[in-house]
DNA sequence: AGCACGCCGACT
DNA sequence: GTCGGCGTGCTC
């Protein structure tokens, strides 16, 4: 690619300009000039290459084309245009802007996560010897570094800029390079390359000449009669592809690997190619099909039952008047089928559909199902996809190949141009909220915004709707449809509580297992049924402690204890990833009485292996599912009853349907209930209800055993009765009392720095500013969070509560931003970083 | 964010 | 004196 000098003076009178979005967290607008010859090719949404600062090249998106030059500076020129079609359409740009404003970040930050990095360019500076430079004439003027670099460059083509410091063995090389450029000894240039490469497969086919007549083919065979290897290859080709009877198949050709992997000689094939009997060609192949190849699922035939059909009608009716509808359907009520019918209808109208699902629900199970119904028109957007795969989905959506997309959070940003419907499944899931990096957006809420931009409808689905969404439905902002019966009239599972306080007193506990739960497990196993155990904490134990001196290993960089992981016998920090071997003796006093405290999935697994030695047990948590397909492997093993008991974290609670699970056991609910967060009750209700939903299918009644120190807690009673409504009423009452969402909007500000004192001072100062401008009562804190140091950054939080309907949100956010700016202007607080999280999860 | 510049201590 | 560390300011 030829790059032009950005500072070159324009030859012509009228120049156009562009304002661009650059992938950088700077809130300013940047305006560039368009060179005359590129002018016809520059349009809104196109990618252009711009120089930003002295050394950086960036991929920018054209946000606006303008007639007038900037007033106070000389604009640089755009260096190149990368597209013939817009990469980003106008609606996407509107969404980006909306998100940047609402979540208080820059459009550049939105761009950064919105487009796959394969659509961005990498710019790597390279240094090269100037061929016109005569080394020997100037040898004496050079300092040792300059001399060393030039000598190195004489042997090679070009060297990446970052390698220069290695070559010279010094850190700051810029002076050396600058001086050499001045002497015209070297050239510094930027090499720009498109990162996305389509996957190509090599194919071969017969030259057409041989298919034109039987005679040609006979002559070919005759010429090969003594060349056995080559003849074999020809025969193989003809047997795989009957081109003699159907010559049109020759266009398709055969994959080269089919020949070479079939034990045929590569060199013979090469000879055939060289002698112009075969020809080689390449086709672009999609990477997207690999995921499903291993999975088989029976045909997915269904008809909606009366209740589902009724729900569908209700939804359609609601959509006549409202844009958003909440589908509250208890677990197992068959929401997915309702979605599918709805999607069919919208697609038939010629509109696009986006179905959003939380990360872990999007498994091969679901994908294969949807493929069965919608075939090639479904695009899948999963977070475990490589960047190249993402680019393929992106392009597929843009080209209209995928009118229907199933995807995670970030699929919101795909280049839809005609959305008719967005479905957000498991709408309550907190994984729809992105925390790091900015934009800290909520995909469910942004789905509503996206749909509005497209004049499309939104269906939110959940068995346990978020309090916010259900409140909006109950106050008539959203439509509401409820599915209160399980599909096929199955019953909701029966909930039992194992009172571990009583069992401990009676000494009927076997380590972490109550007798009620253990007997339940045995009973299920005896009936050849499966069991799911839920413990929402990975590792073996959350910490170690010395019985003699109470010493506990802590993370150096974070204010947490280290979690003990048995399978590697190491201690790990779940916040920064630090690992070290587990100590045999107390580091403080040398005692060997180091004990684990608390319970994680690993410990449950280990104890169970001792209690039930013959049983096939599998653990499913972050540690066992890191590889791309390991999650699916576990799921399919469990489905095929290769596993009797599945122990896991939240992962086991989501969206999966198993036919033979009769019992679900839940550990440690009390910790969940008493977690210090205004959403802890909501989370507990959702999590237990979701995981309970895995128990029992069709005619079989499932059973759930929850271990708790106090079965009388109100929230557990709501769970016991499967009573969402009572849970909701109580929760709404509390939130109204204490001014939490949906009655307020929360903006959380986290102050971060390398020193506790600095963080503390900055947070206190910020609180003063905010109270002065926003109002005393609206600002809570600052408070040190429970974990007040992560990766050597000290944290202190402030909460701003803005009453719904009373406070002008836009104004309030502007005020908040101004106070942050005001703080950052102070010399002493330059090293303080403030994270703004709007609507924190 | 990244990158350059400038000012400072600490080494040949 | 130069090297590299860190604080500061700018990027069209």
GROMACS .gro file of C-alpha atoms (C1' of nucleotides) in nm, chain A residues 31-32 51-53 73 76 171, chain C residues 3-5 7-9 11-12:
model
   16
   31UNK     CA    1  -1.062   1.640   1.167
   32UNK     CA    2  -0.855   1.535   0.870
   51UNK     CA    3  -0.155   0.939   1.116
   52UNK     CA    4  -0.217   1.028   1.477
   53UNK     CA    5   0.071   1.190   1.658
   73UNK     CA    6  -0.501   2.408   1.315
   76UNK     CA    7  -0.341   1.636   0.826
  171UNK     CA    8   1.636   0.138   2.566
  856DC     C1'    9   2.163   0.667   2.994
  857DG     C1'   10   1.733   0.571   3.140
  858DG     C1'   11   1.350   0.687   3.487
  860DG     C1'   12   0.625   1.337   3.513
  861DT     C1'   13   0.373   1.623   3.169
  862DG     C1'   14   0.131   1.734   2.772
  864DT     C1'   15  -0.246   1.397   1.945
  865DC     C1'   16  -0.628   1.693   1.394
   0.00000   0.00000   0.00000
